C-alpha positions as semicolon CSV with decimal commas, in nm:
position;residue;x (nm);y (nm);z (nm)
1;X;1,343;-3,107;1,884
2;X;1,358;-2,731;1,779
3;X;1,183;-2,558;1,520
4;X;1,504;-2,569;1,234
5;X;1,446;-3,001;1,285
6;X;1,106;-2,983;1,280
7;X;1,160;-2,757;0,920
8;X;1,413;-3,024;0,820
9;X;1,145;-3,315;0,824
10;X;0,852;-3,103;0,656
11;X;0,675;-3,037;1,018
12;X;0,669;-3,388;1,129
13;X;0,479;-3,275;1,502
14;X;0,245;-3,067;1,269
15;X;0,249;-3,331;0,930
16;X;-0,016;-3,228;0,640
17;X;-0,078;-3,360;0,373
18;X;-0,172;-3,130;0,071
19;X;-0,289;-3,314;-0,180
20;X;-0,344;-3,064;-0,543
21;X;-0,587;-3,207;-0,772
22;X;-0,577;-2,989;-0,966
23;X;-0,837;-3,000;-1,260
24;X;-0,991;-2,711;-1,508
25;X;-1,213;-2,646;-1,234
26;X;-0,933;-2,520;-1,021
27;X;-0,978;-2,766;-0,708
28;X;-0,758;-2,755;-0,386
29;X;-0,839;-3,044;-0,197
30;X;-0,633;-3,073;0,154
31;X;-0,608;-3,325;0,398
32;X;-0,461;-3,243;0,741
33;X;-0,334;-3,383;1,060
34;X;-0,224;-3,111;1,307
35;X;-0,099;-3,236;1,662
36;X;-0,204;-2,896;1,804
37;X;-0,602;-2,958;1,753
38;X;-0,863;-3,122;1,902
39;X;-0,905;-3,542;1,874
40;X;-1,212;-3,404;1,567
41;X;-0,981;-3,200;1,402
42;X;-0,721;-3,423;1,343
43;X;-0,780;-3,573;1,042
44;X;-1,031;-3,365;0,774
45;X;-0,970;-3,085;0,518
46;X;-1,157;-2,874;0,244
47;X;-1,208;-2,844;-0,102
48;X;-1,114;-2,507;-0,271
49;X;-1,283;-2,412;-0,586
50;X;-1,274;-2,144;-0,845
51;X;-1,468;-2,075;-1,126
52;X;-1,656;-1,807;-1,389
53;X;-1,973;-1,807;-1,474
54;X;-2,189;-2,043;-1,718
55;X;-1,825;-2,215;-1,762
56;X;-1,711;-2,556;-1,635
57;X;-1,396;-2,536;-1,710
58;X;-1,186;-2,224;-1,552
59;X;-0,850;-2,093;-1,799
60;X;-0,612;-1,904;-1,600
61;X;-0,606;-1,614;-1,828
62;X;-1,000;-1,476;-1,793
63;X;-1,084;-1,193;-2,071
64;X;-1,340;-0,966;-2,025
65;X;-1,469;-0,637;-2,194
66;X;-1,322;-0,293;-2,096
67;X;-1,478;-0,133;-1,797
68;X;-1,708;-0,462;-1,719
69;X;-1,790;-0,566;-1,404
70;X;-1,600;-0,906;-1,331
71;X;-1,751;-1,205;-1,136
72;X;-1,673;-1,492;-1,031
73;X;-1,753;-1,786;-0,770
74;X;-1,559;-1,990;-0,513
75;X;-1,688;-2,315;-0,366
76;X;-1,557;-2,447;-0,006
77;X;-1,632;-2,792;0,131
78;X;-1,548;-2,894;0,447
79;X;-1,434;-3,253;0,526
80;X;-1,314;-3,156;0,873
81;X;-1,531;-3,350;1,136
82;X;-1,643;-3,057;1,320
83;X;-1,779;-2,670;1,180
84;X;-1,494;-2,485;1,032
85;X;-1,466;-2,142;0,946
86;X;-1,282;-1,987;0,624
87;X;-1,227;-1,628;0,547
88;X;-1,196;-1,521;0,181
89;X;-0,994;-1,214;0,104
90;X;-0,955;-1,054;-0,301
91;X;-0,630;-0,896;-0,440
92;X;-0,641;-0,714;-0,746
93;X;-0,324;-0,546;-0,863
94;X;-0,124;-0,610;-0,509
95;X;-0,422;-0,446;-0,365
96;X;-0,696;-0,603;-0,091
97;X;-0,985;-0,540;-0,325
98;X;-1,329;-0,408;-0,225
99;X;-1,619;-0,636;-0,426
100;X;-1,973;-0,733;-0,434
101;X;-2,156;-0,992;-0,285
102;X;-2,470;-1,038;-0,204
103;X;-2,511;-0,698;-0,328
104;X;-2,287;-0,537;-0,036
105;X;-1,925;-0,429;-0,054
106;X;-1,703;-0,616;0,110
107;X;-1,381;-0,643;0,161
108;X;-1,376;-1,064;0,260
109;X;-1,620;-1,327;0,286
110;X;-1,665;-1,493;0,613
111;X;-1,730;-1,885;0,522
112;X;-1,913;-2,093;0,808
113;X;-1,918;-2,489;0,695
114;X;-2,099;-2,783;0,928
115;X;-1,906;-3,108;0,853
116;X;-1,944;-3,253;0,510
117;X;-2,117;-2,886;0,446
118;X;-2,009;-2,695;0,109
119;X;-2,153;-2,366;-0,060
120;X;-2,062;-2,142;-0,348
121;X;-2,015;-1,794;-0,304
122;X;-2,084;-1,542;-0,635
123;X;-1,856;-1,217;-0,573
124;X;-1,807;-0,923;-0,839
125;X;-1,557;-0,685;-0,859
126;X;-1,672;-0,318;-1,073
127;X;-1,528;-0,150;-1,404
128;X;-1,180;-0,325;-1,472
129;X;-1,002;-0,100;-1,639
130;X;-0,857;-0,179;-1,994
131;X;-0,492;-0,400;-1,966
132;X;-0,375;-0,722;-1,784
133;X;-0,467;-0,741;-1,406
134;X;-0,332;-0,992;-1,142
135;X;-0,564;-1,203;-0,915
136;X;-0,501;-1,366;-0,587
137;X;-0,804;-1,554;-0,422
138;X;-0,674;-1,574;-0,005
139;X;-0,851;-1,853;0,150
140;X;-0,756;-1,851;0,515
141;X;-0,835;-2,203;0,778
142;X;-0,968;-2,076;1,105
143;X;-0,918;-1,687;1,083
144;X;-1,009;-1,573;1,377
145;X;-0,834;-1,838;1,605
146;X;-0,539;-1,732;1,760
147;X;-0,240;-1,910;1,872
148;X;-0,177;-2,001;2,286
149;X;0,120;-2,132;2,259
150;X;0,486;-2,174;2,039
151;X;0,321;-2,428;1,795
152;X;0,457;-2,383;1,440
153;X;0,167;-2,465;1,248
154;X;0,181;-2,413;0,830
155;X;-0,068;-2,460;0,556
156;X;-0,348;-2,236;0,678
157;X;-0,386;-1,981;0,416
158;X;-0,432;-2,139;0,036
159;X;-0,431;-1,891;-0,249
160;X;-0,543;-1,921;-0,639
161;X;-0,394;-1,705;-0,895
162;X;-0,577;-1,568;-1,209
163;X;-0,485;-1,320;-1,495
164;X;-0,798;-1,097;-1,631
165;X;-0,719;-0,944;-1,954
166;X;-0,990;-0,651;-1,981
167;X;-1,046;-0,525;-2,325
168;X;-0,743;-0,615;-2,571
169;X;-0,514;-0,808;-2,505
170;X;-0,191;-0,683;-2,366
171;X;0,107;-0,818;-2,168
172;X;0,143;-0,542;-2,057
173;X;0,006;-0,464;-1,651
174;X;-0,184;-0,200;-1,563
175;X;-0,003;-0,144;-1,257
176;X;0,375;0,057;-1,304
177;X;0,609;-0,127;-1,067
178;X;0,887;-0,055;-0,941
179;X;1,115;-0,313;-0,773
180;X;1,403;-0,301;-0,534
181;X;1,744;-0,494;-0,634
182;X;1,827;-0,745;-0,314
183;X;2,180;-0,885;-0,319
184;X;2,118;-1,151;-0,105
185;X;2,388;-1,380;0,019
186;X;2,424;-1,709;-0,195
187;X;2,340;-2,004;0,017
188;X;2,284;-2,375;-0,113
189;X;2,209;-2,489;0,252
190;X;1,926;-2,276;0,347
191;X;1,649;-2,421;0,460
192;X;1,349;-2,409;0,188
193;X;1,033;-2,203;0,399
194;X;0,872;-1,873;0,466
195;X;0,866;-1,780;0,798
196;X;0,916;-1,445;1,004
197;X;1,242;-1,367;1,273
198;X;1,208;-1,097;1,500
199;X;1,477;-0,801;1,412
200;X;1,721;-0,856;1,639
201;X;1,777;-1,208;1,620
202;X;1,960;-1,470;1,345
203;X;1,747;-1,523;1,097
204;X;1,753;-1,908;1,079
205;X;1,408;-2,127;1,163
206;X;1,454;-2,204;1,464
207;X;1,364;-1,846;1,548
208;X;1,079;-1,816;1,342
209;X;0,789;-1,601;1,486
210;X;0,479;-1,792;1,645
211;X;0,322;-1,631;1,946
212;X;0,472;-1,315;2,061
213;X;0,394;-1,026;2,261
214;X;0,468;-0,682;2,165
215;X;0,378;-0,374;2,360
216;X;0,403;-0,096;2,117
217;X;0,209;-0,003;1,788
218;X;0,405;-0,166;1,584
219;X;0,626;-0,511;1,544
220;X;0,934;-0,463;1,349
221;X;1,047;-0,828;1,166
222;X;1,278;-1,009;0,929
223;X;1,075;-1,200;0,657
224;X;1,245;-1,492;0,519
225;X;1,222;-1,722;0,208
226;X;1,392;-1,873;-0,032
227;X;1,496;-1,796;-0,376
228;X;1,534;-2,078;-0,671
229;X;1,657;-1,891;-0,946
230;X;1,860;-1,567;-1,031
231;X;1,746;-1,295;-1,050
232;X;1,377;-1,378;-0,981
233;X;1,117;-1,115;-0,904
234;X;0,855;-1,134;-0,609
235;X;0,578;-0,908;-0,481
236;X;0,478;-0,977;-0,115
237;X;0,123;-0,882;0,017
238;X;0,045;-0,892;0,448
239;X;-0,205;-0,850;0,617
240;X;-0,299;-0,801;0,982
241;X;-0,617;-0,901;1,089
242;X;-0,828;-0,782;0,805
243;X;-0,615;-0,457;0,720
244;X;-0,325;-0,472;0,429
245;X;0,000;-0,407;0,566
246;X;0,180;-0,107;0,339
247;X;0,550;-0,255;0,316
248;X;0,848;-0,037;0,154
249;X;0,992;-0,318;-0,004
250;X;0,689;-0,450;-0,166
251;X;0,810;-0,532;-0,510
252;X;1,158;-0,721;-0,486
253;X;1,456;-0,886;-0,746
254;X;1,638;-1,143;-0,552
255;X;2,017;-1,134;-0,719
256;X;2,123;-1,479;-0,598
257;X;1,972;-1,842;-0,533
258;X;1,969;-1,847;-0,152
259;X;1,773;-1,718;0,165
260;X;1,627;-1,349;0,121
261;X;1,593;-1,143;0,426
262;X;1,381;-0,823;0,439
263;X;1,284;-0,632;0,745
264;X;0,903;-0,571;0,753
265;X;0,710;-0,343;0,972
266;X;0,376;-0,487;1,147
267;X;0,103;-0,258;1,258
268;X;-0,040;-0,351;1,654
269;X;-0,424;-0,296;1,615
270;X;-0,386;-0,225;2,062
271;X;-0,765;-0,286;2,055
272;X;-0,731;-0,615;1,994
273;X;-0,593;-0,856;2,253
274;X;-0,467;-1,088;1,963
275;X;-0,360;-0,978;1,596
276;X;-0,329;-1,253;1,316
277;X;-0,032;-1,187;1,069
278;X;0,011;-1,304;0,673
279;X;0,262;-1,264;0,483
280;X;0,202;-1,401;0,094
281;X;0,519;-1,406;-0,141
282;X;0,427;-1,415;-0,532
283;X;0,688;-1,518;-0,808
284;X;0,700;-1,314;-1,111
285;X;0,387;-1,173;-1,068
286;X;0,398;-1,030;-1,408
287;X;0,432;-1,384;-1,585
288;X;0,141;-1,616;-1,653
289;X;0,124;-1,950;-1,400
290;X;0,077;-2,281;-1,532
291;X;-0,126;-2,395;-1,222
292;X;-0,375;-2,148;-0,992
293;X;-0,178;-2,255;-0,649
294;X;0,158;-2,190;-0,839
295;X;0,482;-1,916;-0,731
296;X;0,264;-1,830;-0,396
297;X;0,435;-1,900;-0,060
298;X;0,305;-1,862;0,274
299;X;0,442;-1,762;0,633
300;X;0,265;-1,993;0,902
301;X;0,011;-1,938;1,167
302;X;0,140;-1,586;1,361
303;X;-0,030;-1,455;1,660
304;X;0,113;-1,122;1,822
305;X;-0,011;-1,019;2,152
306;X;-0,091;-0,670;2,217
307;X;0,025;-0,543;2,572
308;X;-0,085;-0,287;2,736
C-alpha cells in the first residue's frame, strides 16, 4: 500500500485517535496507536493544557495592560505507558519568541513526564506592546527522536492559538503584513493533508517527505496543503531543530479551493547527523478562532539526514 492509500484511509498503518475535549480550560487530550513504536507505546497519549493566571476558565482573546509582562501556564500529562518527552516552543507575531521561565530566557521548554506523570509550567513573555498580538503554543511528541526509516507518522506536534489584546482594544495587529497572491490550480480531488515533496518530483502524497538524506546546506521542497475556501489567507511558521526557518512566502492568499504548492527552502544544520523539520500552516491569522486547536495544520514527522 503506498503512502497516497494510506492518506486515503486517514493513516490506517499509523491510526490515531485525537480526541478534542475541548473545555474553557483549553484541554487537548490524545490517544494514539502508532504501528512504528514500541509494544508500551502503542496505546497512551497526553493531556494539553492552557491557562492564565488566578483564572479557571481560559477566553481566547486575553487583555492585558500596555507594556505588561504576559504570563501564562501550560500543563502536560502523560498517559503513555513509558517516560515521554515534549518540547514547548512560543510564537508571538509569526515569530519563535524568547520568554521567561524559571527566571531564564528561553526560547522552548523541554518537558520530561514518567507515566501517569503531569506538571505545569509558568512562562512569561516581557513588555507587549500596545495592539492585538497572535499566539501559537507548539507542543511537539518526542522532539528529539528521529526517524530510521520511510514511516509516515502524523499528529506529533499540537498547537493552541490565543489573541492578547495589550492596552485598548484594537482589531487591528501590530504586525504590517504583507501577503503573496497564489493562483493555485482548482482541484476538488486533492487529497485533504499537509505534507512536504521534494522539488523535483509530483507533488501528490505518495511522495511526501519522511526520511531523506541531503548532502548540502540546504534542502529545497514543495509544501503542500489544502485550501477550503476562496480566497483564504495563511501564514506558515518552520522550524528546524530548534531554529525558525525564514521563508519568502511566509504570508500567503490562496485564489482557489484546491491543493496549494509552495517551494520552501530548509536549512542543513551539517553538525547534526539528524535535523527534525515543522512546518505549521495558520488560517486567517488575523481573525479570532472559535476553538484554541482551530485553522492550524501540521506536516508529519520529517527527518533529513545530513551527509557529509
Amino acid at each position: 500500500m503506498g503512502k497516497q492509500e494510506i492518506l486515503k484511509n486517514k493513516f490506517s498503518s499509523l491510526f490515531i485517535i485525537f480526541i478534542c475535549l475541548f473545555n474553557m480550560t483549553a484541554c487537548n487530550n490524545t490517544v494514539v496507536h502508532n504501528k512504528g513504536t514500541s509494544e508500551k507505546e502503542k496505546m497512551g497519549g497526553f493531556e494539553f493544557n492552557y491557562g492564565l493566571p488566578n483564572l479557571s476558565q481560559t477566553p481566547m482573546i486575553h487583555k492585558i495592560k500596555e507594556n505588561e509582562d504576559y504570563t501564562a501556564s501550560v500543563e502536560v500529562k502523560n498517559h503513555f505507558a513509558e517516560k515521554t518527552d515534549f518540547r514547548l516552543y512560543i510564537f508571538l507575531d509569526n515569530k519563535m519568541a524568547n520568554f521567561e521561565y524559571n527566571k531564564d530566557n528561553v526560547e522552548y521548554i523541554d518537558i520530561s513526564l514518567e507515566k501517569g506523570e503531569g506538571k505545569g509550567h509558568t512562562f512569561s513573555i516581557d513588555n507587549i506592546t500596545k495592539g492585538r498580538h497572535e499566539l501559537i503554543a507548539l507542543l511537539v511528541l518526542k522532539p528529539d527522536k528521529s526517524l530510521t526509516n520511510q514511516d509516515f507518522i502524523d499528529y506529533v506536534n499540537f498547537s493552541k492559538r490565543f489573541i492578547i489584546i495589550a492596552g485598548e482594544e484594537s482589531i487591528e495587529t501590530s504586525v504590517n503584513k504583507e501577503s503573496i497572491l497564489i493562483d493555485n490550480k482548482k482541484n476538488d480531488k486533492s487529497i485533504n493533508a499537509t505534507y512536504l515533496t521534494p522539488i523535483d518530483s509530483p507533488n501528490t502524497p505518495d511522495k511526501a517527505i519522511t526520511l531523506i538524506n541531503e548532502h548540502k546546506n540546504e534542502r529545497r521542497a514543495t509544501l503542500n496543503f489544502w485550501n477550503d475556501s476562496p480566497n483564504k489567507s495563511y501564514t506558515i511558521l518552520g522550524l528546524y531543530n530548534n531554529q525558525q526557518i525564514e521563508l519568502d512566502q511566509q504570508n500567503i492568499v490562496a485564489k482557489n479551493v484546491g491543493q496549494v504548492s509552495i517551494d520552501v527552502n530548509i536549512p542543513i544544520d551539517k553538525e547534526r547527523k539528524t535535523n527534525n523539520i515543522i512546518f505549521l500552516i495558520v488560517e486567517n491569522m488575523d481573525s479570532t478562532p472559535d476553538h484554541p486547536s482551530e485553522g492550524i495544520l501540521s506536516t508529519n514527522k520529517i527527518t533529513i539526514v545530513s551527509e557529509a
